[in-house]
Coordinates of C-alpha atoms and ligand atoms in Angstrom, one line a residue:
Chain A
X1 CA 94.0 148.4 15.5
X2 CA 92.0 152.0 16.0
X3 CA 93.5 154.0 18.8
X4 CA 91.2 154.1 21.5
X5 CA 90.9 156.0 24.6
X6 CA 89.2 156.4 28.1
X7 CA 88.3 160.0 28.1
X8 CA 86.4 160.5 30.8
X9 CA 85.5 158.6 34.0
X10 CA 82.6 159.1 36.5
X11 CA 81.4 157.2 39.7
X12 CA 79.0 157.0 42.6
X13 CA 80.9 157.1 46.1
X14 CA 80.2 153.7 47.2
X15 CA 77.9 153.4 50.4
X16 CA 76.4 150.3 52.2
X17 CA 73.3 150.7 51.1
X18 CA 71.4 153.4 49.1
X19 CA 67.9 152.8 50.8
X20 CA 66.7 156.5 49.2
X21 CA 68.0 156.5 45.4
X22 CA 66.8 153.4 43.3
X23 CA 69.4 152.3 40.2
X24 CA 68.7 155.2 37.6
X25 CA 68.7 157.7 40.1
X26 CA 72.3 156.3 41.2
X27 CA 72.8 156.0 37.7
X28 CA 71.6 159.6 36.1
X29 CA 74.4 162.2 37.8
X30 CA 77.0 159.6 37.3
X31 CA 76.5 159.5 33.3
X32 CA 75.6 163.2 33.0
X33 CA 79.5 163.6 35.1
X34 CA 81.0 161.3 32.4
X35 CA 79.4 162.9 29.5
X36 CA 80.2 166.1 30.8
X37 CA 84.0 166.1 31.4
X38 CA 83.8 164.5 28.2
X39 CA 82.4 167.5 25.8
X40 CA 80.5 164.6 23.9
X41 CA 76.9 164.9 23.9
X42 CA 74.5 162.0 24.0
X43 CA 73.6 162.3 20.5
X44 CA 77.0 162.5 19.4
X45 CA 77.6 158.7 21.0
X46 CA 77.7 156.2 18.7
X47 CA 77.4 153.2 21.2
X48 CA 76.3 152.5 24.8
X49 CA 77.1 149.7 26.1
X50 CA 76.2 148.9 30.3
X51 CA 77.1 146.3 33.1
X52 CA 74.6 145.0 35.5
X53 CA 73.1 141.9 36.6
X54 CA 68.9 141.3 37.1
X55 CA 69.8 138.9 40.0
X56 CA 70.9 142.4 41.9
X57 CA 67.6 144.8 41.2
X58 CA 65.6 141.2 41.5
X59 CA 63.6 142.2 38.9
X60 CA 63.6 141.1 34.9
X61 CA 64.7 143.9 32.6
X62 CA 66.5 146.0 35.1
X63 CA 69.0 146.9 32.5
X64 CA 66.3 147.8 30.2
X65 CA 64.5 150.3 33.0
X66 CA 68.6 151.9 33.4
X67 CA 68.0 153.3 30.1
X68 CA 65.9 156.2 31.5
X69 CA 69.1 157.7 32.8
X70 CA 70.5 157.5 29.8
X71 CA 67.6 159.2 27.6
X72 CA 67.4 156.7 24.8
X73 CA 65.7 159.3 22.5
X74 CA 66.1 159.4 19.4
X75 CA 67.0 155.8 19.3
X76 CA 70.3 155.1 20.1
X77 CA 72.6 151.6 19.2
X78 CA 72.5 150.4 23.0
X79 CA 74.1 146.8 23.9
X80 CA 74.0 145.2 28.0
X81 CA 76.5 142.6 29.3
X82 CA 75.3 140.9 32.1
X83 CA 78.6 140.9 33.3
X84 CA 80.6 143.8 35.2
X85 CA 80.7 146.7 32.8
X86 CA 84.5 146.4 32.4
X87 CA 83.3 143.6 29.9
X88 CA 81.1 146.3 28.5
X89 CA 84.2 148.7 27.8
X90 CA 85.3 145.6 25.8
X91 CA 82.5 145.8 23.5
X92 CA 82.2 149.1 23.3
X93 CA 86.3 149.0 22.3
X94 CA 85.7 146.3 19.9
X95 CA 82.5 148.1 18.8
X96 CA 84.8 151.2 18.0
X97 CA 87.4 149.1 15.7
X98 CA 84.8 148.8 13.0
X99 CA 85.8 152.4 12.0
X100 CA 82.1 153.9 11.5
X101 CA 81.6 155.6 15.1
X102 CA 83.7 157.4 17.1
X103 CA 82.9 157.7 20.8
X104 CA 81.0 154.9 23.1
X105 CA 79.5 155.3 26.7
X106 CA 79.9 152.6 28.8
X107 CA 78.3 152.5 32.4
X108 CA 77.5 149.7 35.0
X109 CA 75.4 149.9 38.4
X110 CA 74.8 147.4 40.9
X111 CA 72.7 148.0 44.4
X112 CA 74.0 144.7 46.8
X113 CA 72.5 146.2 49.4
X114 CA 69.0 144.8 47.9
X115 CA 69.2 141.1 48.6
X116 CA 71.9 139.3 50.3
X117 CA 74.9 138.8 47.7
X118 CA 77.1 136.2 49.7
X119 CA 73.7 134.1 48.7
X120 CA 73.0 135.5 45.3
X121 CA 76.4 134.6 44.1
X122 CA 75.6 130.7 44.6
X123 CA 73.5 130.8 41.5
X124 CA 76.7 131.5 39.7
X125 CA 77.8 128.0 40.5
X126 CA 76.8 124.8 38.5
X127 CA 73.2 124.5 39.3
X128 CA 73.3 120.5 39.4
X129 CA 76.3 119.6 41.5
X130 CA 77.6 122.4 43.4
X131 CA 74.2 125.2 44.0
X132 CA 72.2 122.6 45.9
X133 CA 74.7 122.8 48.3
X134 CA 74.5 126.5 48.7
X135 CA 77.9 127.4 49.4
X136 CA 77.9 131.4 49.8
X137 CA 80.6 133.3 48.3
X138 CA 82.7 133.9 51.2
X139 CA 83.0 130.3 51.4
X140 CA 83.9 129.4 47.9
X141 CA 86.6 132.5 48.1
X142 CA 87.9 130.6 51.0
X143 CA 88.4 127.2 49.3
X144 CA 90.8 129.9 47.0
X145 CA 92.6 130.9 49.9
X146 CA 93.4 127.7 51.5
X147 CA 94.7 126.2 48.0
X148 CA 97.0 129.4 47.9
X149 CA 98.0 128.9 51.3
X150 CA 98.5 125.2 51.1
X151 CA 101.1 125.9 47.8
X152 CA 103.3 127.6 50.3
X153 CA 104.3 130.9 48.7
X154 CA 101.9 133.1 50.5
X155 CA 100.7 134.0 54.1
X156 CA 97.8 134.9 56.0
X157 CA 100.7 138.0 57.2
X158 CA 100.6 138.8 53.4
X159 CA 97.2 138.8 52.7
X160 CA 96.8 141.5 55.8
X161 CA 99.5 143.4 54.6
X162 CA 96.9 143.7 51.3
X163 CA 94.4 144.7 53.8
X164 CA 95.9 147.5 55.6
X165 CA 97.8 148.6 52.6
X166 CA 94.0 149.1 50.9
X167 CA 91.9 150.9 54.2
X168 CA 95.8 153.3 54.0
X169 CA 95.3 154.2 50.7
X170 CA 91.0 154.4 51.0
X171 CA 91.6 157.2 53.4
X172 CA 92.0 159.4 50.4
X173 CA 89.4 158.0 48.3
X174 CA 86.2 159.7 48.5
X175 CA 84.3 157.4 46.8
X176 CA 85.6 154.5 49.2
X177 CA 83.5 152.7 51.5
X178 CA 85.7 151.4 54.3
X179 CA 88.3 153.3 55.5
X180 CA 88.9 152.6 59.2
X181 CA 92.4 151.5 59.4
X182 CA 93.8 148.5 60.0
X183 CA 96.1 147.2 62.7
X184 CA 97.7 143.9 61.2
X185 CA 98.4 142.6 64.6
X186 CA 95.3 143.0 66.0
X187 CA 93.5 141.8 62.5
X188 CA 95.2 138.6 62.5
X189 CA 94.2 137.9 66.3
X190 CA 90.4 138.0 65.3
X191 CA 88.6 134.8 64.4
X192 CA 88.2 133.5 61.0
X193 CA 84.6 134.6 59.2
X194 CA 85.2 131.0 56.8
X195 CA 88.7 129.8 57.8
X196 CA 91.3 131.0 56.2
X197 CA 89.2 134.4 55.7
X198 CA 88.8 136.8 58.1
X199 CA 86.5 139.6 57.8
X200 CA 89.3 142.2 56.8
X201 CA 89.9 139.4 53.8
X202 CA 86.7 140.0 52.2
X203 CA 85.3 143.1 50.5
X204 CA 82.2 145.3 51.9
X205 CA 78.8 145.4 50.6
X206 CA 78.1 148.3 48.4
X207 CA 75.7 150.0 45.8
X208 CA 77.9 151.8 43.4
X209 CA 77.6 152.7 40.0
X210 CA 80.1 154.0 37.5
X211 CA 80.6 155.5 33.8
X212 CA 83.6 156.0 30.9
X213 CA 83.4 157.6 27.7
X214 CA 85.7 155.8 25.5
X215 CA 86.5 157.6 21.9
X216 CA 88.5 157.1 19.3
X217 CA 91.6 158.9 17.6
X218 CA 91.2 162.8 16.8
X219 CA 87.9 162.8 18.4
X220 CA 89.8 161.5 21.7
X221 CA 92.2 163.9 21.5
X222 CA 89.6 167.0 21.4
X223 CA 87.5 165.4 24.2
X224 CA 90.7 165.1 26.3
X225 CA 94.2 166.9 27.3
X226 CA 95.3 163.9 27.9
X227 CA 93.6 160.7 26.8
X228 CA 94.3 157.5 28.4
X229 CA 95.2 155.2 25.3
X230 CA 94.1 151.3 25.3
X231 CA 97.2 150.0 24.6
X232 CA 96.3 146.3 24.9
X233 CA 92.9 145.0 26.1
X234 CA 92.3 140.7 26.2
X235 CA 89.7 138.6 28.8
X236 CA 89.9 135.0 29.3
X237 CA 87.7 132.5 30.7
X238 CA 88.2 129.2 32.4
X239 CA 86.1 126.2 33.2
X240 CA 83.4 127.1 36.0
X241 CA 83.4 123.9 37.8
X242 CA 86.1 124.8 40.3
X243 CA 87.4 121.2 40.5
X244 CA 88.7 121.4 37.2
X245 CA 91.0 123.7 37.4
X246 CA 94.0 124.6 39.8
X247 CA 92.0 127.6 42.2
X248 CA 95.6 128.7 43.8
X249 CA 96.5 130.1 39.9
X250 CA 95.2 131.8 37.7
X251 CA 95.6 130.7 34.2
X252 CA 93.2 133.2 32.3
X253 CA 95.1 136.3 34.4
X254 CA 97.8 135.4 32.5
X255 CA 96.8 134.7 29.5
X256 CA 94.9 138.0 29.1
X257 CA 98.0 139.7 30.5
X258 CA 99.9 138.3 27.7
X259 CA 97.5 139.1 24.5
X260 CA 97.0 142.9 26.4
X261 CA 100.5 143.2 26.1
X262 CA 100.7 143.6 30.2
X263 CA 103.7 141.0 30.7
X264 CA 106.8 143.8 29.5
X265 CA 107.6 147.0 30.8
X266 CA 106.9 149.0 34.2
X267 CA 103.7 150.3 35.1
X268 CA 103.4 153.8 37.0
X269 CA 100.3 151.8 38.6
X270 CA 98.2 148.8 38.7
X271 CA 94.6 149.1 39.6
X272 CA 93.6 144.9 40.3
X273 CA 90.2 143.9 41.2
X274 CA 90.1 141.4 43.7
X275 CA 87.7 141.0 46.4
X276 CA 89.5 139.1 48.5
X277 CA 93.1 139.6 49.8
X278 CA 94.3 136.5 48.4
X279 CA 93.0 137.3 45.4
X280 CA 94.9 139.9 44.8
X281 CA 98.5 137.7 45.7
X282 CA 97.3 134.9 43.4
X283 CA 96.8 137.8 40.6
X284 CA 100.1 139.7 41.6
X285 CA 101.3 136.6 40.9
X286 CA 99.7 135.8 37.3
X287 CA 100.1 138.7 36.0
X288 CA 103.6 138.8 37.1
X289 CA 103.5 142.1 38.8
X290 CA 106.5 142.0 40.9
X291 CA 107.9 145.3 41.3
X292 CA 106.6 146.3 38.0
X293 CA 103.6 148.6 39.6
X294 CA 105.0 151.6 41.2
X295 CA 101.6 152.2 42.7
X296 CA 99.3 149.2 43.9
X297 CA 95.0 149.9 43.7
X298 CA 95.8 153.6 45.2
X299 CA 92.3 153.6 44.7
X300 CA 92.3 150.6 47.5
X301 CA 90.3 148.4 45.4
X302 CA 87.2 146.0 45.9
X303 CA 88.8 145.4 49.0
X304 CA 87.4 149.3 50.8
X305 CA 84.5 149.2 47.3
X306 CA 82.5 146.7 46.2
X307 CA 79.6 148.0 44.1
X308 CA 79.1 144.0 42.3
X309 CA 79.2 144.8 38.8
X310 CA 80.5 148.1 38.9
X311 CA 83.9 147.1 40.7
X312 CA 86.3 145.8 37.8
X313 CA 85.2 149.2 35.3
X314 CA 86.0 151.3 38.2
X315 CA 89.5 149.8 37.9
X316 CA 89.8 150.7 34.4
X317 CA 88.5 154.3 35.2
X318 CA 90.8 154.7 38.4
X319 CA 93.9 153.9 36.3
X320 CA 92.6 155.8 33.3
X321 CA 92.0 158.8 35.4
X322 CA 95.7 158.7 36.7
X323 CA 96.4 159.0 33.2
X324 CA 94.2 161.9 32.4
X325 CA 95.6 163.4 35.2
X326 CA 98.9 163.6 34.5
X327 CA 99.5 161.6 37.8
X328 CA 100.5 158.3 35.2
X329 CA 102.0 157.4 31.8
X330 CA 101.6 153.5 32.0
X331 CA 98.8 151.9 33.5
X332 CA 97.7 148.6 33.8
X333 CA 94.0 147.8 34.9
X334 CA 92.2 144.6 35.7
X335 CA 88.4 142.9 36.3
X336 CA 87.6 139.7 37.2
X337 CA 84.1 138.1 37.2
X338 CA 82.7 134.7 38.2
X339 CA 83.8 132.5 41.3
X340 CA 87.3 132.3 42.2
X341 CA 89.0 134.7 39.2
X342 CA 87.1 132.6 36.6
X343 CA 87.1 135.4 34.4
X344 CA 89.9 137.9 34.3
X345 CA 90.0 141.3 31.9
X346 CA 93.1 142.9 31.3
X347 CA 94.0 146.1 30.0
X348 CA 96.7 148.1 29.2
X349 CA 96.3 152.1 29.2
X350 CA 99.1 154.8 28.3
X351 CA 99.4 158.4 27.6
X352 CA 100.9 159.8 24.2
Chain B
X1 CA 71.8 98.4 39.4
X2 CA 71.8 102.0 40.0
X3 CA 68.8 103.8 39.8
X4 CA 69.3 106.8 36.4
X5 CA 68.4 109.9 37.7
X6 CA 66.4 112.2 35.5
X7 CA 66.3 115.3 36.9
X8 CA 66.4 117.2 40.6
X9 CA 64.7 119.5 42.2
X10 CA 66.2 122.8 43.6
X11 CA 64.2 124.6 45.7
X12 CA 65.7 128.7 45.2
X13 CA 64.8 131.3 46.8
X14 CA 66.0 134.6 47.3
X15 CA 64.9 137.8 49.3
X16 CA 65.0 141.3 48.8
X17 CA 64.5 144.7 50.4
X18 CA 63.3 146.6 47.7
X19 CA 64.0 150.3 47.5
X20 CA 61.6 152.4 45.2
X21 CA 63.6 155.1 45.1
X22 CA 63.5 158.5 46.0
X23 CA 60.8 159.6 43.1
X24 CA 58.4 156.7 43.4
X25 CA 58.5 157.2 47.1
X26 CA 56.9 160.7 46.8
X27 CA 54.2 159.2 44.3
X28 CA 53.5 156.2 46.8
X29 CA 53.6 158.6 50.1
X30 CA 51.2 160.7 48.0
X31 CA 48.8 157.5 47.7
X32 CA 48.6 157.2 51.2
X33 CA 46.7 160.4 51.3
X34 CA 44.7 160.2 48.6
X35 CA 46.4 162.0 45.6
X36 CA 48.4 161.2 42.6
X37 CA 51.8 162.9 42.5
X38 CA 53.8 163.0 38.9
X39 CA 56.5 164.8 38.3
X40 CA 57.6 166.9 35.3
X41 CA 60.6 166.5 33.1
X42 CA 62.4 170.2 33.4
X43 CA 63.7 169.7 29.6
X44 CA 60.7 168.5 27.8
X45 CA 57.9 169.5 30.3
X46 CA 56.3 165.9 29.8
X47 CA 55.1 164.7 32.9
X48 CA 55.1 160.9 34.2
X49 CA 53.0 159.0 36.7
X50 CA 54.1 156.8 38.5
X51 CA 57.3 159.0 38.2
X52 CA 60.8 157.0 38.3
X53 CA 63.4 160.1 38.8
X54 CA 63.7 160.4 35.3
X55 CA 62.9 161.4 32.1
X56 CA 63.3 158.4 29.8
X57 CA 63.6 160.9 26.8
X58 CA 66.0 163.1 27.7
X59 CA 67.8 161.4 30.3
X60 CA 67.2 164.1 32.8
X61 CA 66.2 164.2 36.7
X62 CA 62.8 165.0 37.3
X63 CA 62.8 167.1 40.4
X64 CA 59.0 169.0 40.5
X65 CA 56.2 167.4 41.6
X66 CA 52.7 167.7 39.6
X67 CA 49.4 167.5 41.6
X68 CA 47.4 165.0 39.3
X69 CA 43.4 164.9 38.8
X70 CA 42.2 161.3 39.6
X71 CA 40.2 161.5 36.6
X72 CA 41.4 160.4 33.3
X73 CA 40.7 158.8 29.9
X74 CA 40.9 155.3 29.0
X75 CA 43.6 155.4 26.2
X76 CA 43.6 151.7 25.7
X77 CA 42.6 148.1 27.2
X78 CA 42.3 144.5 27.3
X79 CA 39.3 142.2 28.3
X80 CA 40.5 139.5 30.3
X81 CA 38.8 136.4 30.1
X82 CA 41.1 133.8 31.2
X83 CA 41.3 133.4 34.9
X84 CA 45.0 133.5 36.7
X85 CA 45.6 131.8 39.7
X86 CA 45.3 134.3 42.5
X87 CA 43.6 136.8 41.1
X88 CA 41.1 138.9 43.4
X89 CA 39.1 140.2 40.3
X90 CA 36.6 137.6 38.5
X91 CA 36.4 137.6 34.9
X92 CA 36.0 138.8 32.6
X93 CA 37.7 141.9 33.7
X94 CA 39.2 144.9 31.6
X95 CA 42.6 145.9 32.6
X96 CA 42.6 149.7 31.2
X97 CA 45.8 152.5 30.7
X98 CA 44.3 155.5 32.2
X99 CA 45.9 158.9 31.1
X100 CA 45.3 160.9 34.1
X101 CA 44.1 164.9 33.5
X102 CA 47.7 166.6 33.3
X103 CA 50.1 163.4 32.9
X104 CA 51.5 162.6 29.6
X105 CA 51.5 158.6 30.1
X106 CA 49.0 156.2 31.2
X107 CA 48.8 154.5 34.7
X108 CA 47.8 151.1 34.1
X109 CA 44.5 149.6 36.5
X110 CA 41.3 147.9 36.6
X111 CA 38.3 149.6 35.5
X112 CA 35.0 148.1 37.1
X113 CA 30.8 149.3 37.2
X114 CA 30.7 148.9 33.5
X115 CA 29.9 145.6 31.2
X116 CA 32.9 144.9 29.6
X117 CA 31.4 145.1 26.1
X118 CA 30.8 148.9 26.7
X119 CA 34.7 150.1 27.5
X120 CA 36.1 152.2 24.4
X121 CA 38.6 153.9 23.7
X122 CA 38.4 157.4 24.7
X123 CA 36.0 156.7 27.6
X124 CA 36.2 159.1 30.8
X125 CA 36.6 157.4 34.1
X126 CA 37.8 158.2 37.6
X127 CA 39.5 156.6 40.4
X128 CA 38.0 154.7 43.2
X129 CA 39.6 155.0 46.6
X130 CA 39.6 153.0 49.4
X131 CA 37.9 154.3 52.7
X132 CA 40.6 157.3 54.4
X133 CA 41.0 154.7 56.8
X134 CA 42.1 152.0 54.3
X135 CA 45.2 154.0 52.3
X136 CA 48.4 153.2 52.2
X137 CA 51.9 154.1 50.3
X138 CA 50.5 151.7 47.5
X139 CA 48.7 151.3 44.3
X140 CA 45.9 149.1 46.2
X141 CA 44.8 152.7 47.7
X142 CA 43.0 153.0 44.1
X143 CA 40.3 150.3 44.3
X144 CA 39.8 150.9 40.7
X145 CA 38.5 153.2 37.8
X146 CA 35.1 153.8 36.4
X147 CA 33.2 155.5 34.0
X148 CA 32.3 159.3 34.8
X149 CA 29.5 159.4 32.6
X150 CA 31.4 162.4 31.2
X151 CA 30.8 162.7 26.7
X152 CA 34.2 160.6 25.1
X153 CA 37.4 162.9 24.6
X154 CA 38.1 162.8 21.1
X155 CA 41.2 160.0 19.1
X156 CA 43.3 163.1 18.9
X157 CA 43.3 164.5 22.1
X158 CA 45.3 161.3 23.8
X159 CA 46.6 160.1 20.6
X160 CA 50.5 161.1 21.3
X161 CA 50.5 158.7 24.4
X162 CA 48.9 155.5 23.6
Ligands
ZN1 ZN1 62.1 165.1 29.1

């Protein structure tokens, strides 16, 4: 395998909803910050790869229109993943083995604030059996959460305690989103939103977007003092129906973890994306995390962020910055995609 | 017996609040009174209408506003003859891409008061508003274009942006 490394990591603060700025204008400062801090000028890039979805902007070709903040002139090798853009870092990394280019920019943006994404996320479902029901998102989460609960291992205490721990560590992110604190006492006392899942068990709405310049070898080690090394990088995917597989695991989490090399060794932190508390104790869990993580999402996660799309490559560019930093030496970073941790990215990042 | 089923319908729909962003909100407050704002690229100078934030080429934020003429030259454009369901226009129609004086790219609109066998390339035409009392932050503030009666401008002088 090429050595391969985040060199550079950009992002929008995320906000509620940007009703000024439309995607590219999100977009444009966030690329030029990545490109910047990189040294590596657009025409040096050898591959662009982006994250979005058309369901978002509610319009066809959204990702097509994002190009105008990246200047596609003279024409560039461009791919899209209509996925979150940590599964464009993927193909940009495996774009980057073939040997022939030596730096990729990968960005994603996503405005929820457009439509109304508890909705939206029902058409990820299967459109015969389960869509004409409309369950919303918050709802299928919380068939995720009662399965966890039910298996006996985890509380609603615990998944709290991943609240509060998240709006503790957001009050020294400036890019998060909801930072109020949170009383675990008082939390628990409130009614359910969809029972198990109370509202400080779901994740805020948010625009966001975010960009990394990934590059490989010697030209990784002149962009960056200290380049964040992909060590390991493997996603897995499991069946969508959700009845056909068990929601209070998850199987692909670990599997990933395994072929990204994630299941040895300690980790100076763990950035995991998971909207929902519980999410985050069912991927503690499959990922066997224990104690392993001697910092948990300082970022505080989707939980305080939740640009759609954006979310799981912010994760790889939190614990890549910690990295660059010198804040880190091991990092381990996640993305999920899909209903209920159907897809799960993992990915291993170290310094020299 | 059971009855097979062959297919379902699912009715889907989904609503947004649309933001235009901050560019094209300057170009369709502009509308609203009567003029047609571009803006132009500070790295290349080129200068776009309707303006996005951005120029596509170089990747750059397009901060100045350009005054635009709402005259132009027809650069390009189709005769429609097949009718679409809700159209307000009755064909055939030509649907033209106007290069306003002073823009580098061509708004797209209808062009009307001229037979459809008559629209070339090249042709000078102009915008028609709706009555001041009519306008509003939208491209239905320009009715349509037509011909100025002004001589052709010549291939090469809008060739770069058809
Ligand atoms: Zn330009």
């Amino acid at each position: 395998m090429r050595d391969v490394a985040v060199v550079s990591f950009a992002q929008a603060p995320s906000v509620r909803a940007d009703q000024l700025r439309n995607e590219v204008e999100i977009l444009m400062p966030v690329v030029a910050e990545a490109l910047g801090r990189s040294g590596i000028s657009k025409h040096e890039i050898g591959f662009t790869c982006s994250g979005s979805s058309d369901y978002l902007a509610g319009q066809p070709f959204s990702f097509v229109m994002a190009l105008d903040a990246v200047g596609a002139w003279p024409p560039m090798a461009e791919s899209h993943v209509e996925m979150d853009g940590a599964w464009a870092l993927y193909e940009a990394w495996a774009r980057l083995q073939h040997g022939d280019i030596d730096s990729a920019l990968v960005y994603a943006f996503g405005k929820s604030s457009m439509g109304d994404i508890a909705e939206l996320l029902t058409l990820q479902l299967d459109p015969y059996s389960v869509v004409p029901l409309w369950p919303d998102a918050v709802s299928v989460a919380a068939l995720q959460a009662r399965a966890m609960l039910d298996g006996g291992h985890h509380s609603e205490r615990d998944m709290a305690a991943v609240a509060a721990r998240s709006r503790r560590d957001a009050a020294s992110n400036p890019n998060a989103q909801v930072r109020t604190p949170l009383d675990e006492a008082a939390a628990l006392a409130e009614p359910c939103i969809v029972s198990p899942l109370r509202e400080h068990d779901c994740p805020p709405v948010s625009d966001g977007a975010a960009a990394i310049v990934l590059a490989a070898g010697e030209r990784a080690r002149q962009a960056c003092a200290r380049p964040a090394w992909i060590r390991g990088i493997d996603h897995r995917i499991e069946p969508a129906s959700l009845g056909a597989r068990d929601l209070a695991t998850s199987q692909s989490a670990a599997l990933a973890a395994r072929h990204a090399g994630a299941l040895g060794g300690a980790f100076d932190v763990a950035e995991i994306h998971a909207p929902f508390t519980h999410q985050e104790l069912i991927l503690r869990d499959a990922l066997g995390l224990g104690d392993r993580a001697t910092a948990m999402n300082p970022s505080g996660g989707a939980l305080v962020a939740n640009p759609v799309m954006v979310a799981g490559l912010i994760r790889i560019g939190e614990a890549a910055q910690r990295i660059i930093d010198g804040r880190a030496r091991r990092a381990l970073a996640h993305a999920t995609s899909g209903p209920c941790l159907q897809q799960n990215l993992v990915c291993v990042l170290e310094a020299d | 017996m059971s009855e097979q089923v062959y297919g379902i319908k699912v009715p889907i729909r989904l609503d947004y609040t649309y933001v235009v962003g901050t560019a094209p909100a300057r170009f369709l407050r502009g509308l609203a009174q009567g003029k047609i704002v571009g803006q132009r690229c500070p790295s290349c100078a080129k200068v776009y209408v309707p303006p996005r934030g951005s120029c596509p080429t170089c990747g750059v934020p397009t901060r100045d506003d350009v005054a635009l003429s709402d005259k132009g030259i027809v650069t390009t454009f189709c005769v429609v003859n097949i009718p679409f369901a809700g159209s307000a226009v009755k064909a055939p129609y030509v649907s033209a891409s106007v290069l306003l004086d002073g823009a580098d790219i061509p708004l797209f609109h209808l062009l009307q008061e001229v037979a459809t066998e008559d629209v070339r390339m090249g042709m000078r035409v102009e915008a028609v508003w709706v009555p001041n009392d009519e306008l509003q932050p939208s491209m239905n503030s320009i009715r349509y274009f037509r011909p100025t009666g002004e001589p052709d401008a010549p291939f090469e002088s809008f060739k770069e942006h058809l």
